[in-house]
Amino acid sequence: MADRVAEALRHAGDAPLVLFGHSMGALVAWEAARRLCRPGDTPPAGLVVSGRGAPSLHRDVRLHLRTDAELVADLRYLSGTASDLLTDPDVLGMVLPVLRGDYKAVDGYRYEPGSPLSCPVAVFLGDRDPWARQREARGWQEETTGPVTFRTFPGDHFYLTARWDAVALAVAESLAGVTAG
């Protein structure tokens, strides 16, 4: 995924590029940023990661091997899906294969040490997120030589759904710092 994202972004124009990713998307954004730091490419001006601990921290939980009932229980636990949708067999028939695929991608991810980024990294977290805790997020400081900022919002793993206005403002503030330099 990161290879495809980086390839698409190579043709995005000359404006400063800031990548944003939440949860699995944070890993994809970070890996794409690493690829864009290769010789001959234009490195990103910034990275905003959300709902994810540092990529060097891997949890071997094998979520993709869980039963459908366990995946639904996980969705309930994370509070990311309306509960009435989790009882609809048609919705589950569409959602569970995609979720299982996402979980398989994350479960199969293996961190490979390399040169750190040089851009600023903003780390956003929900204060009650069971999948991205403050101590795990601190590891992002090892992934860049640029400044790292942390922002905690009220909420769980999907805090950004209920707080999109505050998250958008925080992203804008991060962009202002990047594009002002």
mmCIF file of C-alpha atoms in Angstrom:
data_model
loop_
_atom_site.group_PDB
_atom_site.id
_atom_site.type_symbol
_atom_site.label_atom_id
_atom_site.label_comp_id
_atom_site.label_asym_id
_atom_site.label_seq_id
_atom_site.Cartn_x
_atom_site.Cartn_y
_atom_site.Cartn_z
ATOM 1 C CA MET A 1 0.000 0.000 0.000
ATOM 2 C CA ALA A 2 2.711 2.451 0.958
ATOM 3 C CA ASP A 3 4.480 1.880 -2.353
ATOM 4 C CA ARG A 4 1.306 2.792 -4.249
ATOM 5 C CA VAL A 5 0.629 5.833 -2.073
ATOM 6 C CA ALA A 6 4.197 7.095 -2.484
ATOM 7 C CA GLU A 7 4.063 6.577 -6.245
ATOM 8 C CA ALA A 8 0.819 8.543 -6.516
ATOM 9 C CA LEU A 9 2.212 11.337 -4.353
ATOM 10 C CA ARG A 10 5.342 11.656 -6.484
ATOM 11 C CA HIS A 11 3.058 13.205 -9.109
ATOM 12 C CA ALA A 12 1.090 15.452 -6.750
ATOM 13 C CA GLY A 13 2.818 18.707 -7.639
ATOM 14 C CA ASP A 14 5.241 21.067 -5.965
ATOM 15 C CA ALA A 15 3.241 22.174 -2.921
ATOM 16 C CA PRO A 16 4.600 21.018 0.466
ATOM 17 C CA LEU A 17 3.226 17.565 1.217
ATOM 18 C CA VAL A 18 1.904 16.589 4.630
ATOM 19 C CA LEU A 19 0.579 13.076 5.099
ATOM 20 C CA PHE A 20 -2.190 12.146 7.551
ATOM 21 C CA GLY A 21 -3.152 8.653 8.660
ATOM 22 C CA HIS A 22 -5.326 7.195 11.393
ATOM 23 C CA SER A 23 -4.758 3.758 12.927
ATOM 24 C CA MET A 24 -3.625 1.472 10.093
ATOM 25 C CA GLY A 25 -3.490 4.598 7.927
ATOM 26 C CA ALA A 26 -0.823 6.014 10.250
ATOM 27 C CA LEU A 27 1.446 3.099 9.338
ATOM 28 C CA VAL A 28 0.684 3.534 5.649
ATOM 29 C CA ALA A 29 1.351 7.299 5.818
ATOM 30 C CA TRP A 30 4.605 6.749 7.708
ATOM 31 C CA GLU A 31 5.845 4.069 5.318
ATOM 32 C CA ALA A 32 4.893 6.260 2.332
ATOM 33 C CA ALA A 33 6.802 9.149 3.930
ATOM 34 C CA ARG A 34 9.857 6.913 4.305
ATOM 35 C CA ARG A 35 9.677 6.019 0.631
ATOM 36 C CA LEU A 36 9.446 9.688 -0.326
ATOM 37 C CA CYS A 37 12.699 10.345 1.538
ATOM 38 C CA ARG A 38 14.704 8.228 -0.885
ATOM 39 C CA PRO A 39 17.272 9.928 -3.126
ATOM 40 C CA GLY A 40 15.626 11.685 -6.052
ATOM 41 C CA ASP A 41 12.299 12.154 -4.273
ATOM 42 C CA THR A 42 10.939 15.170 -2.441
ATOM 43 C CA PRO A 43 10.525 14.319 1.231
ATOM 44 C CA PRO A 44 7.280 15.226 2.950
ATOM 45 C CA ALA A 45 7.078 18.506 4.824
ATOM 46 C CA GLY A 46 5.239 16.846 7.689
ATOM 47 C CA LEU A 47 3.425 13.791 8.975
ATOM 48 C CA VAL A 48 0.323 13.623 11.146
ATOM 49 C CA VAL A 49 -0.369 10.230 12.715
ATOM 50 C CA SER A 50 -3.452 9.403 14.714
ATOM 51 C CA GLY A 51 -4.640 6.493 16.824
ATOM 52 C CA ARG A 52 -1.427 4.534 16.506
ATOM 53 C CA GLY A 53 1.602 3.845 18.630
ATOM 54 C CA ALA A 54 5.051 4.007 17.099
ATOM 55 C CA PRO A 55 5.621 1.639 14.188
ATOM 56 C CA SER A 56 8.493 -0.037 16.027
ATOM 57 C CA LEU A 57 6.003 -1.386 18.579
ATOM 58 C CA HIS A 58 4.272 -4.466 17.249
ATOM 59 C CA ARG A 59 1.466 -6.292 18.968
ATOM 60 C CA ASP A 60 1.253 -9.914 17.961
ATOM 61 C CA VAL A 61 -2.498 -10.284 18.396
ATOM 62 C CA ARG A 62 -3.463 -11.810 15.020
ATOM 63 C CA LEU A 63 -6.781 -10.041 14.810
ATOM 64 C CA HIS A 64 -7.468 -11.340 11.314
ATOM 65 C CA LEU A 65 -7.709 -14.902 12.672
ATOM 66 C CA ARG A 66 -10.539 -14.066 15.052
ATOM 67 C CA THR A 67 -14.050 -15.335 14.462
ATOM 68 C CA ASP A 68 -16.711 -13.029 13.067
ATOM 69 C CA ALA A 69 -18.248 -12.768 16.541
ATOM 70 C CA GLU A 70 -14.871 -11.760 17.987
ATOM 71 C CA LEU A 71 -14.401 -9.119 15.280
ATOM 72 C CA VAL A 72 -17.852 -7.694 16.050
ATOM 73 C CA ALA A 73 -16.971 -7.662 19.766
ATOM 74 C CA ASP A 74 -13.772 -5.795 18.895
ATOM 75 C CA LEU A 75 -15.762 -3.208 16.926
ATOM 76 C CA ARG A 76 -18.088 -2.753 19.898
ATOM 77 C CA TYR A 77 -15.087 -2.373 22.207
ATOM 78 C CA LEU A 78 -13.534 0.301 19.993
ATOM 79 C CA SER A 79 -16.877 2.118 19.698
ATOM 80 C CA GLY A 80 -16.243 2.874 16.043
ATOM 81 C CA THR A 81 -19.429 1.498 14.552
ATOM 82 C CA ALA A 82 -23.062 2.215 15.343
ATOM 83 C CA SER A 83 -24.332 -0.730 17.377
ATOM 84 C CA ASP A 84 -27.448 -1.212 15.224
ATOM 85 C CA LEU A 85 -25.201 -1.804 12.204
ATOM 86 C CA LEU A 86 -23.377 -4.544 14.086
ATOM 87 C CA THR A 87 -26.591 -6.590 14.245
ATOM 88 C CA ASP A 88 -27.413 -6.272 10.539
ATOM 89 C CA PRO A 89 -26.236 -9.402 8.686
ATOM 90 C CA ASP A 90 -26.068 -7.584 5.328
ATOM 91 C CA VAL A 91 -23.866 -4.833 6.740
ATOM 92 C CA LEU A 92 -21.645 -7.356 8.509
ATOM 93 C CA GLY A 93 -21.357 -9.335 5.268
ATOM 94 C CA MET A 94 -19.884 -6.232 3.615
ATOM 95 C CA VAL A 95 -17.810 -4.930 6.517
ATOM 96 C CA LEU A 96 -16.207 -8.014 8.059
ATOM 97 C CA PRO A 97 -14.213 -9.145 4.994
ATOM 98 C CA VAL A 98 -12.777 -5.622 4.607
ATOM 99 C CA LEU A 99 -12.017 -5.380 8.324
ATOM 100 C CA ARG A 100 -10.396 -8.812 8.290
ATOM 101 C CA GLY A 101 -8.247 -7.721 5.329
ATOM 102 C CA ASP A 102 -7.192 -4.554 7.153
ATOM 103 C CA TYR A 103 -6.369 -6.550 10.263
ATOM 104 C CA LYS A 104 -4.373 -9.026 8.170
ATOM 105 C CA ALA A 105 -2.321 -6.171 6.731
ATOM 106 C CA VAL A 106 -1.613 -4.766 10.194
ATOM 107 C CA ASP A 107 -0.921 -8.208 11.670
ATOM 108 C CA GLY A 108 1.563 -8.879 8.867
ATOM 109 C CA TYR A 109 3.368 -5.560 9.224
ATOM 110 C CA ARG A 110 6.957 -5.822 10.371
ATOM 111 C CA TYR A 111 8.961 -2.765 11.306
ATOM 112 C CA GLU A 112 12.278 -2.398 9.533
ATOM 113 C CA PRO A 113 14.672 0.080 11.133
ATOM 114 C CA GLY A 114 15.987 2.741 8.824
ATOM 115 C CA SER A 115 16.888 6.383 8.607
ATOM 116 C CA PRO A 116 14.496 8.587 10.541
ATOM 117 C CA LEU A 117 12.375 11.172 8.769
ATOM 118 C CA SER A 118 13.536 14.784 9.003
ATOM 119 C CA CYS A 119 10.100 16.394 9.017
ATOM 120 C CA PRO A 120 7.871 17.383 11.930
ATOM 121 C CA VAL A 121 5.531 14.677 13.187
ATOM 122 C CA ALA A 122 2.262 15.462 14.962
ATOM 123 C CA VAL A 123 0.798 12.593 16.992
ATOM 124 C CA PHE A 124 -2.942 12.659 17.798
ATOM 125 C CA LEU A 125 -4.528 10.323 20.333
ATOM 126 C CA GLY A 126 -7.844 9.704 22.030
ATOM 127 C CA ASP A 127 -7.454 9.804 25.803
ATOM 128 C CA ARG A 128 -9.332 6.493 26.179
ATOM 129 C CA ASP A 129 -7.954 4.681 23.125
ATOM 130 C CA PRO A 130 -7.077 1.096 24.087
ATOM 131 C CA TRP A 131 -5.024 0.650 20.884
ATOM 132 C CA ALA A 132 -2.884 3.779 21.075
ATOM 133 C CA ARG A 133 -1.692 4.795 24.493
ATOM 134 C CA GLN A 134 0.510 7.750 25.328
ATOM 135 C CA ARG A 135 3.530 5.623 26.275
ATOM 136 C CA GLU A 136 3.337 3.741 22.954
ATOM 137 C CA ALA A 137 2.947 6.985 21.018
ATOM 138 C CA ARG A 138 6.131 8.417 22.557
ATOM 139 C CA GLY A 139 8.077 6.074 20.303
ATOM 140 C CA TRP A 140 7.277 8.322 17.333
ATOM 141 C CA GLN A 141 10.056 10.574 18.662
ATOM 142 C CA GLU A 142 12.551 7.959 17.460
ATOM 143 C CA GLU A 143 11.189 8.055 13.909
ATOM 144 C CA THR A 144 12.186 11.626 12.989
ATOM 145 C CA THR A 145 14.919 14.132 13.606
ATOM 146 C CA GLY A 146 12.274 16.863 13.330
ATOM 147 C CA PRO A 147 10.066 18.065 16.152
ATOM 148 C CA VAL A 148 7.344 15.800 17.485
ATOM 149 C CA THR A 149 4.180 17.200 19.019
ATOM 150 C CA PHE A 150 1.472 15.320 20.863
ATOM 151 C CA ARG A 151 -2.193 16.197 21.003
ATOM 152 C CA THR A 152 -4.726 14.268 23.071
ATOM 153 C CA PHE A 153 -8.452 14.523 22.419
ATOM 154 C CA PRO A 154 -11.322 13.278 24.553
ATOM 155 C CA GLY A 155 -12.483 9.926 23.257
ATOM 156 C CA ASP A 156 -11.648 6.398 22.265
ATOM 157 C CA HIS A 157 -9.964 4.975 19.171
ATOM 158 C CA PHE A 158 -12.404 6.762 16.899
ATOM 159 C CA TYR A 159 -12.260 10.062 18.788
ATOM 160 C CA LEU A 160 -11.938 11.919 15.478
ATOM 161 C CA THR A 161 -15.466 10.974 14.403
ATOM 162 C CA ALA A 162 -17.027 12.949 17.246
ATOM 163 C CA ARG A 163 -14.323 15.621 17.294
ATOM 164 C CA TRP A 164 -13.714 16.236 13.597
ATOM 165 C CA ASP A 165 -13.828 20.020 14.036
ATOM 166 C CA ALA A 166 -11.128 19.996 16.741
ATOM 167 C CA VAL A 167 -9.064 17.473 14.768
ATOM 168 C CA ALA A 168 -9.341 19.579 11.598
ATOM 169 C CA LEU A 169 -8.204 22.629 13.545
ATOM 170 C CA ALA A 170 -5.258 20.697 14.989
ATOM 171 C CA VAL A 171 -4.281 19.490 11.508
ATOM 172 C CA ALA A 172 -4.514 23.083 10.232
ATOM 173 C CA GLU A 173 -2.274 24.227 13.098
ATOM 174 C CA SER A 174 0.223 21.502 12.191
ATOM 175 C CA LEU A 175 0.136 22.600 8.548
ATOM 176 C CA ALA A 176 0.630 26.230 9.487
ATOM 177 C CA GLY A 177 3.814 25.325 11.307
ATOM 178 C CA VAL A 178 5.083 23.339 8.324
ATOM 179 C CA THR A 179 4.249 25.805 5.581
ATOM 180 C CA ALA A 180 5.441 28.865 7.545
ATOM 181 C CA GLY A 181 9.045 27.646 7.471
#
